[in-house]
PDB file of C-alpha atoms in Angstrom:
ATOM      1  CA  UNK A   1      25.642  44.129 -31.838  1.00 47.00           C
ATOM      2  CA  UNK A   2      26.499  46.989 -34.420  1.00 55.00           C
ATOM      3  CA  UNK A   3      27.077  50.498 -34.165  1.00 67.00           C
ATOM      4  CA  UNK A   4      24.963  53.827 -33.984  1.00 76.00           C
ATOM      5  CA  UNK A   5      26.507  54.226 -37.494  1.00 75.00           C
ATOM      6  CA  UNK A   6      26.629  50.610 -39.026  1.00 79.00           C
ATOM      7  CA  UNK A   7      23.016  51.047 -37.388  1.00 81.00           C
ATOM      8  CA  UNK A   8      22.106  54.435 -39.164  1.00 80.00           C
ATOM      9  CA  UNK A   9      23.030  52.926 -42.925  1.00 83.00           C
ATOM     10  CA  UNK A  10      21.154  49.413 -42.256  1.00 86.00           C
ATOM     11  CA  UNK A  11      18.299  51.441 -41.367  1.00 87.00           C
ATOM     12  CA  UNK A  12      18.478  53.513 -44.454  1.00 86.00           C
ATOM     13  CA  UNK A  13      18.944  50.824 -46.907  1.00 88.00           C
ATOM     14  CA  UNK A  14      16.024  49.259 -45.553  1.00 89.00           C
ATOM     15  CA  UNK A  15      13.899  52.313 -45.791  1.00 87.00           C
ATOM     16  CA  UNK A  16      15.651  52.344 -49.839  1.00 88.00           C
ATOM     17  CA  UNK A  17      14.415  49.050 -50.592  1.00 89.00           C
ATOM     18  CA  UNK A  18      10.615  49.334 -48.747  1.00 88.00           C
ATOM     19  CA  UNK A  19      10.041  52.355 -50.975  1.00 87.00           C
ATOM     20  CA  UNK A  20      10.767  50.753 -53.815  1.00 87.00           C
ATOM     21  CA  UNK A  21       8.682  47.590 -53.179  1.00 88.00           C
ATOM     22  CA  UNK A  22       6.173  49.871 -52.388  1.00 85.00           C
ATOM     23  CA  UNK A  23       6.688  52.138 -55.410  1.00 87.00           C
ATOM     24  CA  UNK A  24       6.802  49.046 -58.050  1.00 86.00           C
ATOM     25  CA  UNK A  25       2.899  48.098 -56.035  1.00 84.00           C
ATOM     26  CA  UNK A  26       1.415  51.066 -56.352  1.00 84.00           C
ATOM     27  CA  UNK A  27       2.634  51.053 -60.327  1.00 83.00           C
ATOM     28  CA  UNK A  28       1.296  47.452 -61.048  1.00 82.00           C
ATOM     29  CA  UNK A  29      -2.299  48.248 -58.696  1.00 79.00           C
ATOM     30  CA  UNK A  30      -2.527  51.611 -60.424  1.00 79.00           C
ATOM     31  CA  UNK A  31      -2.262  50.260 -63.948  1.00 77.00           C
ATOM     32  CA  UNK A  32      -4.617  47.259 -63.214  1.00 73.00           C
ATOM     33  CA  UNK A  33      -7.387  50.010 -61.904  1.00 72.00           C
ATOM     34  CA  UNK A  34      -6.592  51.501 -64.895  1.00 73.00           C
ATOM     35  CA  UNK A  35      -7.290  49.289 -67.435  1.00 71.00           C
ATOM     36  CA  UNK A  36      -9.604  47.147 -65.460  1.00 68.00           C
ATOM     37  CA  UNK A  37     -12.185  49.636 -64.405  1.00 67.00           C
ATOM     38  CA  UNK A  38     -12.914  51.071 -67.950  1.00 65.00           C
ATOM     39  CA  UNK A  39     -13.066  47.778 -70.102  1.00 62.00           C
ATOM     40  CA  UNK A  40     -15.831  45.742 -67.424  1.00 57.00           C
ATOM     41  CA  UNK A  41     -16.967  48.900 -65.915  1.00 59.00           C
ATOM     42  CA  UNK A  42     -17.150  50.614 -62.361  1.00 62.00           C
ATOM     43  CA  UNK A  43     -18.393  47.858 -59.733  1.00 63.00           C
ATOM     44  CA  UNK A  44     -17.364  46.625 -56.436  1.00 67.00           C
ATOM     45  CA  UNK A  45     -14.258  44.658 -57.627  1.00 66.00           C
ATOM     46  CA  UNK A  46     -13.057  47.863 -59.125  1.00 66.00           C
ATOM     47  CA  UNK A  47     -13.766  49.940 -56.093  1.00 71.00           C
ATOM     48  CA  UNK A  48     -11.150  47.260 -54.366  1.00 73.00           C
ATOM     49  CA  UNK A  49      -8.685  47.861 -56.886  1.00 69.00           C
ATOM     50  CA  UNK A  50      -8.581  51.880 -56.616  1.00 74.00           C
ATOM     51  CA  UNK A  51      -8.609  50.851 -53.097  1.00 78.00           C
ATOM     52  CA  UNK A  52      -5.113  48.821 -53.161  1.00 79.00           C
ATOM     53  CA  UNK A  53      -4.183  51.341 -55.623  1.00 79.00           C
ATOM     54  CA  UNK A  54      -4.636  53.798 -53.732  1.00 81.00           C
ATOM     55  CA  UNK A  55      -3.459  52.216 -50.364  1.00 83.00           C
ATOM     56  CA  UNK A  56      -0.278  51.661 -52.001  1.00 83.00           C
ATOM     57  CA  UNK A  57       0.634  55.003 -53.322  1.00 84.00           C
ATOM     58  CA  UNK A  58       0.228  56.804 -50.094  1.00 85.00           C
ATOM     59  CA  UNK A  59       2.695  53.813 -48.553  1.00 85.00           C
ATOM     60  CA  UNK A  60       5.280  54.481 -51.234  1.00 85.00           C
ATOM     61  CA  UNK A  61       5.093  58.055 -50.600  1.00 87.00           C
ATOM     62  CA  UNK A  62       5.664  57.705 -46.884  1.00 86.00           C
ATOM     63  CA  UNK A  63       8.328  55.374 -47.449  1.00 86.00           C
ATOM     64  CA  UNK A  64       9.965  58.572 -49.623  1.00 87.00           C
ATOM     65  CA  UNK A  65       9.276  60.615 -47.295  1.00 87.00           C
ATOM     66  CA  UNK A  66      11.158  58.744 -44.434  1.00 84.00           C
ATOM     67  CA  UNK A  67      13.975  57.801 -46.539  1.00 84.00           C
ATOM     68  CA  UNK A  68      14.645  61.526 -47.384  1.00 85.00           C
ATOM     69  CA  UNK A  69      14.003  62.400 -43.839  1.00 86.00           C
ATOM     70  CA  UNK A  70      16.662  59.686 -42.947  1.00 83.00           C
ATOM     71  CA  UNK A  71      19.274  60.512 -45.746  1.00 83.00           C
ATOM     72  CA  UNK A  72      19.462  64.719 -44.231  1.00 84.00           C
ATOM     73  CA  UNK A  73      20.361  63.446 -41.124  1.00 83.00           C
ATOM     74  CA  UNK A  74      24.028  62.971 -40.291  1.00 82.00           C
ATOM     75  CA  UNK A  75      25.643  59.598 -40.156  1.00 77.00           C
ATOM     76  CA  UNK A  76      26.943  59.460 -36.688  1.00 75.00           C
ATOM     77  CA  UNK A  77      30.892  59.199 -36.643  1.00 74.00           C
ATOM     78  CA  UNK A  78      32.637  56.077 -36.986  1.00 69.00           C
ATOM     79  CA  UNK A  79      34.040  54.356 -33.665  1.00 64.00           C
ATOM     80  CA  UNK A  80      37.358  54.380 -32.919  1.00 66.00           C
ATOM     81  CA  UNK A  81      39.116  50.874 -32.637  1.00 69.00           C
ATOM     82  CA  UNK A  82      40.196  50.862 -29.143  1.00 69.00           C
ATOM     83  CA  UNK A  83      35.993  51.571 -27.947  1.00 66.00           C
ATOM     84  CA  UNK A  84      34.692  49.129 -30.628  1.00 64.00           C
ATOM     85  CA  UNK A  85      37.183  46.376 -29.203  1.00 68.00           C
ATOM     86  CA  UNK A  86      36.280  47.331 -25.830  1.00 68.00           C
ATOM     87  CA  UNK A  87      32.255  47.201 -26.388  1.00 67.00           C
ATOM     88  CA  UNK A  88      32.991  44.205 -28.277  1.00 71.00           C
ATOM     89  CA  UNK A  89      34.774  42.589 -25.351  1.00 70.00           C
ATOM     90  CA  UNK A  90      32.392  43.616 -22.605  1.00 72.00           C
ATOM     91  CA  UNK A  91      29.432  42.023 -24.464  1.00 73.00           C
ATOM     92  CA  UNK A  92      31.695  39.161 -24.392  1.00 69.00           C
ATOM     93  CA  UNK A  93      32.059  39.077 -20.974  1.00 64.00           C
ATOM     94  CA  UNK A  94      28.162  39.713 -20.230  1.00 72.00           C
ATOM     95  CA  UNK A  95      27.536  37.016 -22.387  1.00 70.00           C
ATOM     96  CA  UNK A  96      29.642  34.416 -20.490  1.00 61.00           C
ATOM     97  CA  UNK A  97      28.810  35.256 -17.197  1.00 64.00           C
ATOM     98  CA  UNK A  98      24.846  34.019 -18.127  1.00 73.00           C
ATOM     99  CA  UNK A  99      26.163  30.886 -18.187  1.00 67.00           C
ATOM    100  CA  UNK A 100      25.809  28.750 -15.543  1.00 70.00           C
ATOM    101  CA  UNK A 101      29.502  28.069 -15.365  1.00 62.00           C
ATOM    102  CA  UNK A 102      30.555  31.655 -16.733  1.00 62.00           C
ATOM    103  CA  UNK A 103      32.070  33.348 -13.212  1.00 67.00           C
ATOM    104  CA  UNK A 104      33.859  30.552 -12.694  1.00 63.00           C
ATOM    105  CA  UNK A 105      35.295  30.651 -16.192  1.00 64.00           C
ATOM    106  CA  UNK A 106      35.649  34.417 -15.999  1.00 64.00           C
ATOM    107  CA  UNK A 107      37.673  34.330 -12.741  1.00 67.00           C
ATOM    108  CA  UNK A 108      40.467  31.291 -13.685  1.00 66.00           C
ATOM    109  CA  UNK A 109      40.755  33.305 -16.914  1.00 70.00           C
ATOM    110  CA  UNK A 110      41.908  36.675 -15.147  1.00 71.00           C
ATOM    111  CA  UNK A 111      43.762  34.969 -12.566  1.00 73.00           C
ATOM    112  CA  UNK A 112      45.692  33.131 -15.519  1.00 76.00           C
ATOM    113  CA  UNK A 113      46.340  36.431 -17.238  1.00 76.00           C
ATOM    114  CA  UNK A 114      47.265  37.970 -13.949  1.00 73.00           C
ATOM    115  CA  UNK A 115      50.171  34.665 -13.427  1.00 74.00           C
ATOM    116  CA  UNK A 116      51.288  35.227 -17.029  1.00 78.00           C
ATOM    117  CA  UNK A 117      51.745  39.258 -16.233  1.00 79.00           C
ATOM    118  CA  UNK A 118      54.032  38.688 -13.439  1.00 78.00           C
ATOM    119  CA  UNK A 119      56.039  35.783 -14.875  1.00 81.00           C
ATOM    120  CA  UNK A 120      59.739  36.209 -14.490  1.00 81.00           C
ATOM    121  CA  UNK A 121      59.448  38.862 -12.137  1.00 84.00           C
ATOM    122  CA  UNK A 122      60.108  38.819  -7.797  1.00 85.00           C
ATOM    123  CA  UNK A 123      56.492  39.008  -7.628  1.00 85.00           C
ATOM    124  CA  UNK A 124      55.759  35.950  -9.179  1.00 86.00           C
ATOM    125  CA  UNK A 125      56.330  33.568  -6.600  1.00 88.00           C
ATOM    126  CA  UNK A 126      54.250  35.574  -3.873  1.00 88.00           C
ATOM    127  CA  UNK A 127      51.939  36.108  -5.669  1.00 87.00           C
ATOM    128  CA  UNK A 128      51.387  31.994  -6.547  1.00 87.00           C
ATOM    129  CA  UNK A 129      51.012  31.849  -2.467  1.00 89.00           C
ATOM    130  CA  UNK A 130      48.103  34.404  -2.122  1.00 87.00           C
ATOM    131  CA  UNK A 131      46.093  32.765  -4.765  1.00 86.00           C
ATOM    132  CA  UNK A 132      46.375  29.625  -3.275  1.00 88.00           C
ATOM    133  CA  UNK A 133      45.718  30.736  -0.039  1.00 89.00           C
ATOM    134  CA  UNK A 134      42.602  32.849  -1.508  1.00 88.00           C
ATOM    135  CA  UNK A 135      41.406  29.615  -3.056  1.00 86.00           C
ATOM    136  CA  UNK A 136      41.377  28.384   0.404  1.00 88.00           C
ATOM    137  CA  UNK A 137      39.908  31.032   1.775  1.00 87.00           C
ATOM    138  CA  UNK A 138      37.039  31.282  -0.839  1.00 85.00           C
ATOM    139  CA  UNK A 139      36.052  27.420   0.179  1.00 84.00           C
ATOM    140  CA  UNK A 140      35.739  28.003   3.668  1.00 84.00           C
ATOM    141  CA  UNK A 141      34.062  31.400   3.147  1.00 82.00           C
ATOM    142  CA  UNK A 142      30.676  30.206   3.584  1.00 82.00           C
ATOM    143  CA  UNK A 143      31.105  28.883   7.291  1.00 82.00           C
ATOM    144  CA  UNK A 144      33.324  31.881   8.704  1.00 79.00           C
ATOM    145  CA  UNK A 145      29.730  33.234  10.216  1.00 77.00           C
ATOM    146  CA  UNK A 146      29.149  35.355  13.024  1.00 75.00           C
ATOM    147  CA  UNK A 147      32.044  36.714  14.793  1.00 74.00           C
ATOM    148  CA  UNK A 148      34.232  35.227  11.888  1.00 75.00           C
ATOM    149  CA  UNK A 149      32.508  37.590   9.394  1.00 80.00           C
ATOM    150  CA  UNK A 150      34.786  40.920   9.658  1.00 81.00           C
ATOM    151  CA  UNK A 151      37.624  38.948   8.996  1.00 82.00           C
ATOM    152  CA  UNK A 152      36.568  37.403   5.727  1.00 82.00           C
ATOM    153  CA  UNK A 153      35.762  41.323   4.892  1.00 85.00           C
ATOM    154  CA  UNK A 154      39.180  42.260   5.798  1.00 86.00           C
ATOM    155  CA  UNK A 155      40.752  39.480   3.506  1.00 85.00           C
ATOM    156  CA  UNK A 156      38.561  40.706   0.747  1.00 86.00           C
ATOM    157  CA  UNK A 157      40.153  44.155   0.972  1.00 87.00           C
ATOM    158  CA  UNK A 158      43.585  42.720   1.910  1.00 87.00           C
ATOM    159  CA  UNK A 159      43.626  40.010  -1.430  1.00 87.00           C
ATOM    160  CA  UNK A 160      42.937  43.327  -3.655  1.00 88.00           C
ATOM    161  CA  UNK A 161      45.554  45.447  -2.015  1.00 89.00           C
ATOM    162  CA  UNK A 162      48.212  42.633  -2.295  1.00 88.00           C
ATOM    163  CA  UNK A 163      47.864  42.075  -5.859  1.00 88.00           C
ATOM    164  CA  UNK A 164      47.930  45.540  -6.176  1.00 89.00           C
ATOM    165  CA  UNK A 165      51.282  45.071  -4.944  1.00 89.00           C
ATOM    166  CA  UNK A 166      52.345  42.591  -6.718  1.00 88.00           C
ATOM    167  CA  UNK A 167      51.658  44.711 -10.164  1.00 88.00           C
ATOM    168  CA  UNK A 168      53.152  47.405  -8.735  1.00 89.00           C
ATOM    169  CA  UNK A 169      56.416  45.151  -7.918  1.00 88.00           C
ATOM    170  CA  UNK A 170      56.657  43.787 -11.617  1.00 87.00           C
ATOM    171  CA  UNK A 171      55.956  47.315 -12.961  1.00 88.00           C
ATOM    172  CA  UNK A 172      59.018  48.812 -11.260  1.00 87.00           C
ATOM    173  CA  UNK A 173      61.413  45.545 -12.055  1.00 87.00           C
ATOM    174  CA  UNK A 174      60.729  46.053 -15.849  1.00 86.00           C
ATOM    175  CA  UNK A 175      61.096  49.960 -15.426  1.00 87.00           C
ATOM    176  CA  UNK A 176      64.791  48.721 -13.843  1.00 83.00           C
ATOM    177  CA  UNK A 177      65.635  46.943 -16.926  1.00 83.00           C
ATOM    178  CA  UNK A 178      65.156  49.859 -18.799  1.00 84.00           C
ATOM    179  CA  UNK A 179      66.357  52.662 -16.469  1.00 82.00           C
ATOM    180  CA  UNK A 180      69.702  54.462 -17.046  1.00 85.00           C
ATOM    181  CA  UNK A 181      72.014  53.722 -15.014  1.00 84.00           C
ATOM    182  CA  UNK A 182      72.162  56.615 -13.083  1.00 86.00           C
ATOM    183  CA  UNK A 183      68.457  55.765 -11.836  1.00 83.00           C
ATOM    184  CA  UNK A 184      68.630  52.183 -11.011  1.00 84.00           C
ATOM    185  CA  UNK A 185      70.093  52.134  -7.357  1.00 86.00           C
ATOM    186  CA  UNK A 186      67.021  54.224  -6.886  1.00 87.00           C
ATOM    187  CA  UNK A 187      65.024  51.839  -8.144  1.00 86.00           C
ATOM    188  CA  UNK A 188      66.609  49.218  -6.986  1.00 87.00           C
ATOM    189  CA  UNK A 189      65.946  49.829  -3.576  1.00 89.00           C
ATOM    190  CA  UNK A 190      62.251  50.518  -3.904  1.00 87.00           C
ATOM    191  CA  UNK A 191      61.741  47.685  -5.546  1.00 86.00           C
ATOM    192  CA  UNK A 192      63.563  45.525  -2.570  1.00 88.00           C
ATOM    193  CA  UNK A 193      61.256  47.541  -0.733  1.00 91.00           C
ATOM    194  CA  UNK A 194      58.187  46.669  -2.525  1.00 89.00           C
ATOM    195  CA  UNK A 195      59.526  43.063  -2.432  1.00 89.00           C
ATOM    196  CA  UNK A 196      59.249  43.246   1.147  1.00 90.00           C
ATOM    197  CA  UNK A 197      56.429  44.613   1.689  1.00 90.00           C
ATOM    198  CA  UNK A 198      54.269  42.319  -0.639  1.00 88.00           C
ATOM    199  CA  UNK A 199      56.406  38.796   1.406  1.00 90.00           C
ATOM    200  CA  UNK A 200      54.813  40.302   4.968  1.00 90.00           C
ATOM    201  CA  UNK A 201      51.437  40.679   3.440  1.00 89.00           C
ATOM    202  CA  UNK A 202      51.581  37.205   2.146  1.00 90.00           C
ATOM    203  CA  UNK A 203      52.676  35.691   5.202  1.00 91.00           C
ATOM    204  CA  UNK A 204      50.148  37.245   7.140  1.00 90.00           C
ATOM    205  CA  UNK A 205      47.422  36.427   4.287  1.00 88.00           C
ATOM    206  CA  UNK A 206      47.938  32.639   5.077  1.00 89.00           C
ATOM    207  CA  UNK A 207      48.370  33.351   8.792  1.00 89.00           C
ATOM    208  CA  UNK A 208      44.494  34.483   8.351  1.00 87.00           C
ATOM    209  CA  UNK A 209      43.644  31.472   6.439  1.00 88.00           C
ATOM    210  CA  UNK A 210      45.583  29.114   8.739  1.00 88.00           C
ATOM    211  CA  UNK A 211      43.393  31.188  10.984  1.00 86.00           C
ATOM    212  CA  UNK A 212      40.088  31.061   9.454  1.00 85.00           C
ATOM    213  CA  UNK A 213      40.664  26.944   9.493  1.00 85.00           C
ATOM    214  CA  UNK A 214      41.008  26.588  12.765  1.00 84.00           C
ATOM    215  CA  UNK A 215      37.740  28.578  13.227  1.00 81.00           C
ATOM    216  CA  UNK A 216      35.546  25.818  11.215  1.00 82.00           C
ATOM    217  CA  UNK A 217      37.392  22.955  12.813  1.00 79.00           C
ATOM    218  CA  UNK A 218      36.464  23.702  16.020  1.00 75.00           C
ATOM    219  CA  UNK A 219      33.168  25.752  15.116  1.00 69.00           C
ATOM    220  CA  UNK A 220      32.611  22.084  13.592  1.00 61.00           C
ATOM    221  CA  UNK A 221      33.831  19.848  16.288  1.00 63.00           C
ATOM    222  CA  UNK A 222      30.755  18.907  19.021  1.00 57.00           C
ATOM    223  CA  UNK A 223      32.033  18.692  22.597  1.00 56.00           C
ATOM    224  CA  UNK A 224      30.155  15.189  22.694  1.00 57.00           C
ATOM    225  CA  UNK A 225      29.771  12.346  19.779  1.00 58.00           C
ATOM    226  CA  UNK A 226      28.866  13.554  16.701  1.00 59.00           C
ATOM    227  CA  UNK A 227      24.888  12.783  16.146  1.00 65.00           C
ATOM    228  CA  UNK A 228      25.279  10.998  12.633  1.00 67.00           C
ATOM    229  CA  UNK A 229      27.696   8.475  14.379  1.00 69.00           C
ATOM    230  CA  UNK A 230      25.343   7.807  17.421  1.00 69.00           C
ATOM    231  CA  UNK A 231      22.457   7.428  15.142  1.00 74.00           C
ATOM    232  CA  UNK A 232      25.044   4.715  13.248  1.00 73.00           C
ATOM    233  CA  UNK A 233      25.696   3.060  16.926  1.00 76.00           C
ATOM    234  CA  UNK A 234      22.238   2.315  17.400  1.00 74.00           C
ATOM    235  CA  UNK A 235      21.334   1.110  14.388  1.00 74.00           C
ATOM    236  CA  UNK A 236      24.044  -0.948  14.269  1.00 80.00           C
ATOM    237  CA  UNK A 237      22.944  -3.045  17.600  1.00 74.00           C
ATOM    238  CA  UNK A 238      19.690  -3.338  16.518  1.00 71.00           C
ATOM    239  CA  UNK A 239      20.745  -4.979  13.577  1.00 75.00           C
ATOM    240  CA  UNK A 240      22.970  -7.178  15.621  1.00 74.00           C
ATOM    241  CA  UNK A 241      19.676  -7.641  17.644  1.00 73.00           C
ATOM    242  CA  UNK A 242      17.409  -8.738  15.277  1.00 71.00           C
ATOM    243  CA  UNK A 243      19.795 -11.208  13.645  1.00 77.00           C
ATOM    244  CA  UNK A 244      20.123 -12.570  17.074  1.00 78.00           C
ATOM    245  CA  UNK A 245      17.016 -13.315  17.742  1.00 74.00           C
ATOM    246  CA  UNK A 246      16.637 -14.572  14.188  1.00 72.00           C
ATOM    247  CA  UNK A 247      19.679 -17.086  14.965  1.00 77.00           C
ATOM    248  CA  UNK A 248      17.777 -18.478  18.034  1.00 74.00           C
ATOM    249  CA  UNK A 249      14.391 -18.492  16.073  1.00 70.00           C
ATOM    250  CA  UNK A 250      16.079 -20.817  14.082  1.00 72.00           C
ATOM    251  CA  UNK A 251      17.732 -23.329  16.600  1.00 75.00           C
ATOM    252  CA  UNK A 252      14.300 -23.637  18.365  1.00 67.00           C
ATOM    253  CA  UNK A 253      12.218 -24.510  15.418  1.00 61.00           C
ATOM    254  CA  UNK A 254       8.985 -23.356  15.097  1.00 54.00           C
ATOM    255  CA  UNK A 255       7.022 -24.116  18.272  1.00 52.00           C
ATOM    256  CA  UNK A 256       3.122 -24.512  15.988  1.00 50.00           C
ATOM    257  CA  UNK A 257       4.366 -27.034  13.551  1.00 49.00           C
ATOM    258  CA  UNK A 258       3.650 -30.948  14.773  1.00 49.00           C
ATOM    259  CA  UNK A 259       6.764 -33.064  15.015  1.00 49.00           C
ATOM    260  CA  UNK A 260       7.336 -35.407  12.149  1.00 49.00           C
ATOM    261  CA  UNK A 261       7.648 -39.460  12.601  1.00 46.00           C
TER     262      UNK A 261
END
C-alpha cells in the first residue's frame, strides 16, 4: 500500500489525464454540433448532440476545477525510511497471520531470530531449555483446566520475564567486550549475576512443566479400566462367541436337509 504522498501525486495525475479526456470530448462533440446542426438543420438528433456537447464541457470544466483545487494543496511530506520499512513490515506481518498456517510461521520465525540474537553468549544455552520446555508446556496447555489454570497464567508471565533475562544477559556480555578495563569487574559480576539468576528461573520453568505433566497423567488416568478398552473386551468375546457357535454349526450339519444315499 502507498503513501499519503505517493497517494496525493497518483491522485493528481489521474485528475491531469480525466480532464484532458474530457477536454479533447467536449472539442470533438462541440465541433460535430457545430457543423452538424447548420448543414441538415435543427432536429432531434441535433438536440442530442448539443446535449453531449454540452454534457461534456461542464465535465471537463469540473475536472479543471478539481485538478487546480488538488495542485494548491500541499503534497504531504515524504516518509522517512525507518517508518516506511516499519509500515511495510507490519503489513507483512498482518498479511501472514491470515493464513491459516501464519501464527505458527510467525512464532518459529521470532523464536529463530531470538536463538540467533543470543548465539555465543551465557544465555544461549538457557535459553535453548525454556523454549523447549515452553514447547512442552504450550502442548499440554489445553488440558491444565480448573485448578491447573493459574499456573499456566503464571508460566505465561514467567516465559516473558525469562527471556527478558536472557536479552538482558547477552546485552551486558557484549557491553563487557567492549568496556574499558577499568569497568569490566563491574560488569563482570553482574553479569555472573544475571547468569544466575536466569539458570534458577529455568530450572524452576521445567520444574512447572515436569509439574504440569504429572497433572494430565493422572487428571487422565481412571481409577478403574479405561472405557475404550472394556468396550474392546467385550467385543472381543463376542466375536470369539459367534465364531464358536459358527464352528459347531458346522460339525452338526444342517439339521433340515435330508441325508444323502
Amino acid at each position: 500500500m502507498a503513501d499519503e504522498r505517493t497517494r496525493h501525486f497518483r491522485r493528481l495525475r489521474r485528475l491531469r489525464r480525466s480532464a484532458r479526456r474530457w477536454s479533447v470530448l467536449a472539442g470533438g462533440l462541440g465541433g460535430a454540433a457545430a457543423v452538424l446542426t447548420p448543414y441538415a438543420g435543427i432536429g432531434l438528433p441535433d438536440a442530442a448532440w448539443a446535449a453531449g456537447a454540452g454534457g461534456a464541457v461542464a465535465l471537463a470544466a469540473w475536472r479543471w476545477v478539481d485538478l487546480r483545487a488538488l495542485a494548491a494543496r500541499p503534497a504531504p511530506p515524504a516518509l522517512d525510511p525507518a517508518e516506511a520499512a516499519a509500515r511495510s513490515r507490519a503489513r507483512l506481518v498482518a498479511a501472514v497471520e491470515r493464513l491459516p498456517v501464519g501464527p505458527g510461521v510467525l512464532a518459529e520465525a521470532r523464536r529463530m531470530r531470538s536463538r540467533l540474537t543470543l548465539r555465543g553468549t551465557a544465555a544461549a544455552a538457557p535459553w535453548a531449555r525454556l523454549d523447549r520446555a515452553a514447547l512442552t508446556l504450550a502442548g499440554m496447555a489445553p488440558r491444565l483446566t480448573g485448578l491447573a489454570e493459574p499456573a499456566v497464567l503464571e508460566a505465561a508471565a514467567a516465559d516473558r520475564s525469562l527471556r527478558d533475562l536472557a536479552g538482558r544477559v547477552a546485552s551486558v556480555e557484549r557491553a563487557l567486550r567492549v568496556a574499558p578495563p577499568e569497568a569490566r569487574p563491574r560488569l563482570a559480576e553482574a553479569q555472573r549475576a544475571l547468569v544466575g539468576q536466569l539458570e534458577s528461573g529455568v530450572a524452576a520453568y521445567e520444574a512447572l512443566v515436569a509439574a504440569a505433566a504429572g497433572y494430565v497423567a493422572e487428571d487422565a488416568r481412571p481409577s478403574t479400566e479405561h472405557p475404550a478398552a472394556s468396550r474392546l473386551t467385550e467385543a472381543t468375546d463376542l466375536l470369539h462367541g459367534v465364531a464358536s457357535a459358527l464352528a459347531e454349526l458346522r460339525a452338526a450339519g444342517d439339521p433340515m436337509r435330508a441325508p444323502t444315499r
